Each structure stands twice: as structure tokens, then as C-alpha cells.
Coordinates of N, CA, C and O in Angstrom, one line a residue:
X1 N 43.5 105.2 -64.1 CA 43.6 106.6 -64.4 C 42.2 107.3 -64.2 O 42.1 108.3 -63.4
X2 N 41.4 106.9 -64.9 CA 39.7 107.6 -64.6 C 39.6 107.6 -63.0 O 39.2 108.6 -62.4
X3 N 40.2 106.2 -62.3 CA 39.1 106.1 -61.0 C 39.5 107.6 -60.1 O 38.7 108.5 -59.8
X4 N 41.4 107.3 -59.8 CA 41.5 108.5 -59.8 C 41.4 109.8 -59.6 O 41.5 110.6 -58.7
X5 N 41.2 110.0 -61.4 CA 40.5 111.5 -61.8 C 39.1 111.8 -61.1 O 38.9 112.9 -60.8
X6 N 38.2 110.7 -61.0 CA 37.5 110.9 -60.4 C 37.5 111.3 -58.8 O 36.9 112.2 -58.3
X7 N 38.4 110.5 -58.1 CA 38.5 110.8 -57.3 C 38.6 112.3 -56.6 O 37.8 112.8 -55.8
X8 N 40.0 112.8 -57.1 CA 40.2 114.2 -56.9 C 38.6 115.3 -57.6 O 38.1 116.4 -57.2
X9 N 38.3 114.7 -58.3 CA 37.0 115.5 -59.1 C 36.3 115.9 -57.8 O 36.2 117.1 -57.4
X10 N 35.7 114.8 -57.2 CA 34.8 114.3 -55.7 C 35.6 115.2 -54.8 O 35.2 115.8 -53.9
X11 N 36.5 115.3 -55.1 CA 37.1 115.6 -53.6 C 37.1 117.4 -53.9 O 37.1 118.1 -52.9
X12 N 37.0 117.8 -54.9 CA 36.4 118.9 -55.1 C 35.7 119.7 -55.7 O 35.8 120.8 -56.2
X13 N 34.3 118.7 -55.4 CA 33.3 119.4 -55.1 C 32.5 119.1 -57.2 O 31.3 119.4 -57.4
X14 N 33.3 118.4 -58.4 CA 33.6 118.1 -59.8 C 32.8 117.4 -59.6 O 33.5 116.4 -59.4
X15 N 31.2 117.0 -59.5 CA 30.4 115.9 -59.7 C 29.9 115.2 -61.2 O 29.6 114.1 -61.5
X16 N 30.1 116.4 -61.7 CA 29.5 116.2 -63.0 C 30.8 115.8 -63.7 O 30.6 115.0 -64.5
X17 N 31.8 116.2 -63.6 CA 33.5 116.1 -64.2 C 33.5 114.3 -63.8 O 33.8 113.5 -64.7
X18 N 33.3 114.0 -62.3 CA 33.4 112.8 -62.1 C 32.7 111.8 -62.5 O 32.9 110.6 -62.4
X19 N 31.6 112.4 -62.9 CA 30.7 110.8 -63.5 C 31.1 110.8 -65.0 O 30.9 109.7 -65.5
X20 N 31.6 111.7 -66.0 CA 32.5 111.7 -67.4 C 33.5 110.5 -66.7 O 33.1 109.3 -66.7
X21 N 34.6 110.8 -66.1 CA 35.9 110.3 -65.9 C 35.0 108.6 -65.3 O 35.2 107.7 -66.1
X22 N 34.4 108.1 -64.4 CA 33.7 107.2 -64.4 C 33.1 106.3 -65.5 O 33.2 105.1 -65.8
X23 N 32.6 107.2 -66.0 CA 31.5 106.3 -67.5 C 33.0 106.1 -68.6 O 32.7 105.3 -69.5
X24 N 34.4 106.7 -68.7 CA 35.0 106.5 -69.4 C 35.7 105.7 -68.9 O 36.1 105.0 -69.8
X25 N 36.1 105.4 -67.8 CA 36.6 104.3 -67.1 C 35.9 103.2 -66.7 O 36.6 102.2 -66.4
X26 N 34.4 103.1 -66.7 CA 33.3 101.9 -67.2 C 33.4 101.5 -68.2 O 33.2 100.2 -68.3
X27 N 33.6 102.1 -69.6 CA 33.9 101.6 -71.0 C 35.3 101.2 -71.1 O 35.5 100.4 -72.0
X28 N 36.3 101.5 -70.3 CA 37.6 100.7 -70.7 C 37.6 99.6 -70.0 O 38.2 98.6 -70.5
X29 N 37.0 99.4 -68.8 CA 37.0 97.9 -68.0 C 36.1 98.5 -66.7 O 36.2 99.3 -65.8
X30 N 34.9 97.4 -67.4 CA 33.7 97.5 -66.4 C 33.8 96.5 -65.4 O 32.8 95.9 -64.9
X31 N 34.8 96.2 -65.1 CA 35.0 95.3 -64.2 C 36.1 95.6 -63.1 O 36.9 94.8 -62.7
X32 N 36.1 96.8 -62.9 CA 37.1 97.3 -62.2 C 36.7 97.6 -61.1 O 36.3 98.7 -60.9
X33 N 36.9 96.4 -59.9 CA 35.7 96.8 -58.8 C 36.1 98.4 -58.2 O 35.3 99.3 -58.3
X34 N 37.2 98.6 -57.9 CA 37.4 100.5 -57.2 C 36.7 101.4 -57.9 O 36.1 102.3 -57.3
X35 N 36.6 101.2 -59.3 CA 35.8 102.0 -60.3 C 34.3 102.1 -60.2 O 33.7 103.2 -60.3
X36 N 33.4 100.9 -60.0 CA 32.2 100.3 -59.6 C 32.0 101.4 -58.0 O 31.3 102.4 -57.9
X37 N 32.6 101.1 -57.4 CA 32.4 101.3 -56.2 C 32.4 102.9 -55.9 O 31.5 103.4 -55.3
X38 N 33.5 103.6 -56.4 CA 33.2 104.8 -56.8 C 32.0 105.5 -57.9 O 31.7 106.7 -57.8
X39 N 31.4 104.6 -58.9 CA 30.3 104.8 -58.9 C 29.0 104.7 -58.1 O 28.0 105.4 -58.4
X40 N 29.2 104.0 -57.3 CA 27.9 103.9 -56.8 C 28.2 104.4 -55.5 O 27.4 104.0 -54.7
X41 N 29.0 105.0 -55.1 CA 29.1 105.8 -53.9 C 29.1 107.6 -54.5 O 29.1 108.6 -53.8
X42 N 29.2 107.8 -55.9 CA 29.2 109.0 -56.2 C 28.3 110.0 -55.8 O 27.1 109.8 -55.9
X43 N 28.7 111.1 -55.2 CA 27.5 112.0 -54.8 C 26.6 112.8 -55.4 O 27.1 113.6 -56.2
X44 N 25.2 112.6 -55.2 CA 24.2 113.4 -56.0 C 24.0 112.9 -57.1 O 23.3 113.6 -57.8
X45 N 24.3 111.4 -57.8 CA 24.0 110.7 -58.5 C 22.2 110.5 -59.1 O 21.6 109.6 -58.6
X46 N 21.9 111.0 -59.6 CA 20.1 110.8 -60.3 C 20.2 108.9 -60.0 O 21.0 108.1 -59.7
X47 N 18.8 109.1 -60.5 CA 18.2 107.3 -60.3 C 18.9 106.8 -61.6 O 19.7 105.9 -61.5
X48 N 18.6 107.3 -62.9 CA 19.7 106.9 -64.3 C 20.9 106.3 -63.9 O 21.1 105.1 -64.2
X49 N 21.7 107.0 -63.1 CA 23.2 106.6 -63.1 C 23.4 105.5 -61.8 O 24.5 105.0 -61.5
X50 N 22.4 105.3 -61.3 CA 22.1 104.3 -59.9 C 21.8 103.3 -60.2 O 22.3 102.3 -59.7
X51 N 20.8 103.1 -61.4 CA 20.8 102.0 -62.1 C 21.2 101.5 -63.0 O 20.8 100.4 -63.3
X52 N 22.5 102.6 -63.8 CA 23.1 101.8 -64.3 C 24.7 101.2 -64.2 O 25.4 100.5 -65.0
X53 N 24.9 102.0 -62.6 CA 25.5 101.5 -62.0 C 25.4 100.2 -61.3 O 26.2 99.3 -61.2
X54 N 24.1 100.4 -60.9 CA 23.6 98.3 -60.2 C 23.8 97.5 -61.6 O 24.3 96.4 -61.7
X55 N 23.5 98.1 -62.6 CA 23.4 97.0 -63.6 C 25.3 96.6 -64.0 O 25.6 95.5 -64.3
X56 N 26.0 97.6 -63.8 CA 27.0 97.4 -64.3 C 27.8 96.2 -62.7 O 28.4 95.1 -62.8
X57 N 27.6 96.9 -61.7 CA 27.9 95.8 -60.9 C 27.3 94.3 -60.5 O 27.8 93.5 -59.7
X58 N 26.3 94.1 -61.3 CA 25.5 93.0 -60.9 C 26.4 92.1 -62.5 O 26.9 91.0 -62.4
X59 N 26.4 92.7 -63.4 CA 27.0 91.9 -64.6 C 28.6 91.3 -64.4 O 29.1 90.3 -64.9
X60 N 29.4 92.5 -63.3 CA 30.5 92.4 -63.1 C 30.7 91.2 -61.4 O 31.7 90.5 -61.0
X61 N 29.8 91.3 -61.2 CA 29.8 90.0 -60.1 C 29.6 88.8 -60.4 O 30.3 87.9 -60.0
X62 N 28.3 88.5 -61.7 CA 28.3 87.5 -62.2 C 29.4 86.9 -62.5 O 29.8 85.9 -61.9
X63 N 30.3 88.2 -64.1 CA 31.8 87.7 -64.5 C 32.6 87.1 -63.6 O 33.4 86.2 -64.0
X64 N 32.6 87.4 -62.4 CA 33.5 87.2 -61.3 C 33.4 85.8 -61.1 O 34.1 84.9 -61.5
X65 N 32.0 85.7 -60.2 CA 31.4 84.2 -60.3 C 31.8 82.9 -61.3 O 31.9 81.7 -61.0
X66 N 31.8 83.2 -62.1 CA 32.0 82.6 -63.4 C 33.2 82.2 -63.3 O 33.5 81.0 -62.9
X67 N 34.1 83.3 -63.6 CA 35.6 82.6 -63.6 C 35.6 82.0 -62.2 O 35.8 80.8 -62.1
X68 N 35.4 82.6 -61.3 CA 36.3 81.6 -59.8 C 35.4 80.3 -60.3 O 36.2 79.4 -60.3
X69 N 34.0 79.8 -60.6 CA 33.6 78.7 -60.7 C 34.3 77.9 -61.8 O 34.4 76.7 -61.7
X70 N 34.7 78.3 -62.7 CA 35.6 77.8 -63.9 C 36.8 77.2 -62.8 O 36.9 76.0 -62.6
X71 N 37.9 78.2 -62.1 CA 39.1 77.7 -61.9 C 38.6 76.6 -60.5 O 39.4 75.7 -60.3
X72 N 37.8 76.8 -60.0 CA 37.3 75.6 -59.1 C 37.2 74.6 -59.6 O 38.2 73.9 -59.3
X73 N 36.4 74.2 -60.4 CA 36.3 73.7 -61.4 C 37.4 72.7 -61.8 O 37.3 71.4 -61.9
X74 N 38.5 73.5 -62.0 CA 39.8 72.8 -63.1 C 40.6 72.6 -61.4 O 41.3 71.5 -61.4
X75 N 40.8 73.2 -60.0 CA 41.3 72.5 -58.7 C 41.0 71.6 -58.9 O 41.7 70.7 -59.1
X76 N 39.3 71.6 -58.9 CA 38.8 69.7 -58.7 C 39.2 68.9 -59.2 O 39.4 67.8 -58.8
X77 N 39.3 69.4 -60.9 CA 39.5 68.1 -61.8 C 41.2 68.0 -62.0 O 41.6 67.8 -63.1
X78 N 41.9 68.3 -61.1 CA 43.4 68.1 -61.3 C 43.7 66.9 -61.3 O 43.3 66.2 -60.4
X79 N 44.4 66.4 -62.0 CA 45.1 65.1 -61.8 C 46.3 64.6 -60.8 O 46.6 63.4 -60.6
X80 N 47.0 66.0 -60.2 CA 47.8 66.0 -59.6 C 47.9 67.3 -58.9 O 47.5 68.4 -59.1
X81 N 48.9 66.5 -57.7 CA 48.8 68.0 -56.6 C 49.8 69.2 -57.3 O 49.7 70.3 -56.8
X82 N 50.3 69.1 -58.0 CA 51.3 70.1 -58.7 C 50.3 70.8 -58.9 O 49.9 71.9 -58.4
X83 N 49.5 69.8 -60.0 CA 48.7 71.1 -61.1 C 47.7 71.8 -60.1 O 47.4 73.0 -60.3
X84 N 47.4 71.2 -59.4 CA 46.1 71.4 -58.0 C 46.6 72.5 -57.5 O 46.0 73.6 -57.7
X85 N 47.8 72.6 -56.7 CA 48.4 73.6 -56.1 C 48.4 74.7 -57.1 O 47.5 75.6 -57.0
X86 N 49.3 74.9 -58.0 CA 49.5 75.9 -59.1 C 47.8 77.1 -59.5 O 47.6 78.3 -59.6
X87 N 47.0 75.7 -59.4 CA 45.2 76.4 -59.8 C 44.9 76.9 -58.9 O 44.0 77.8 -59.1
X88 N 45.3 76.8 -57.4 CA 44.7 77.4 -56.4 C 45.4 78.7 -56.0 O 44.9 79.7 -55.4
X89 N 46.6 78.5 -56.5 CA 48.0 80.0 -56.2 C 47.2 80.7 -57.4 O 47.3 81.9 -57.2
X90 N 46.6 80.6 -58.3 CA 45.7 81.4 -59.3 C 44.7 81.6 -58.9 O 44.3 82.7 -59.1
X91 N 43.7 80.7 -58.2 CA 42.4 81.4 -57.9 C 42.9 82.4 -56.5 O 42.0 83.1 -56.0
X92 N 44.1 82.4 -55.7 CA 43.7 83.5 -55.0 C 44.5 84.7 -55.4 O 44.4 85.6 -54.6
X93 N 45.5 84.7 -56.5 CA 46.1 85.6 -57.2 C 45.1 86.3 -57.6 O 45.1 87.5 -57.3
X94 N 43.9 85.9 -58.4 CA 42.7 86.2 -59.2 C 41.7 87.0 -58.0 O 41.1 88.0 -58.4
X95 N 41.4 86.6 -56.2 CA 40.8 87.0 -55.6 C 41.3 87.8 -54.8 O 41.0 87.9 -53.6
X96 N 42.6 88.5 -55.6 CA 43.3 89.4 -54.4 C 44.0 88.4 -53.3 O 44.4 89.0 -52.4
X97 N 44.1 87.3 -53.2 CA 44.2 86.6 -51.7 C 45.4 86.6 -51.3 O 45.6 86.1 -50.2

């Protein structure tokens, strides 16, 4: 809903309208790569909202990292190709794949 609103905001000319609708859609899930990305492609953005955009993407890649290394993780230690398969139809459900 925010990324969106933002969007159309951008698209007319609403910069300041769009980084509200962004920072409210960073607080509902900062891990929303389209949302991320439209922050940091936002126009006329100050150095404040640049860095706390890197920061918010750098925390959200970690997260990322993390889990796929977790479900890697549980591939490897399968006991069986059932459960093996099933973990891998989830890690690429999880990576878009």
C-alpha cells in the first residue's frame, strides 16, 4: 500500500508526500525489498534519508542472508530426500525462484 502511494506521489512530482508514505511503509516491514528500493532511488533525497536508507537495506540483506543460511542449513541436514526436496521448494518459494 505505502510502496505504491509512493509511487504515484514520485510520479507527480509529491517528494516530500513520498518519503511519509515510505518511512510508513519502512515501519510496517523493513524488509520489503520494492519498498527499500524505492527508497533509495527516491528523488532529491538529503544525505539523512540516504543513510538511513543504506542502513535499513544493509540490516535487511543481512535478515535475508540469515534465513536462506538457516534453510540451507536444514537441505543439508535432511535425512531424507522427501524432507530435502520439500526444504528446497521453500528456499526458492522464499527467493522468489
Amino acid at each position: 500500500m505505502y510502496f505504491f502511494a509512493a509511487r504515484d506521489q514520485v510520479q507527480h512530482e509529491k517528494f516530500a508526500d513520498a518519503q511519509q508514505s515510505l518511512t510508513k511503509g519502512a515501519e510496517a516491514n523493513a524488509q520489503d525489498a520494492d519498498l527499500l528500493i524505492a527508497m533509495y532511488q527516491l528523488p532529491q533525497a538529503d544525505d539523512a534519508w540516504k543513510k538511513k536508507t543504506e542502513t535499513l537495506i544493509s540490516t535487511a540483506a543481512a535478515e535475508f542472508k540469515e534465513t536462506v543460511d538457516r534453510m540451507q542449513q536444514y537441505i543439508d541436514e535432511a535425512d531424507d530426500l522427501n524432507r530435502s526436496e520439500s526444504a528446497e521448494a521453500l528456499q526458492a518459494m522464499f527467493c522468489n525462484q
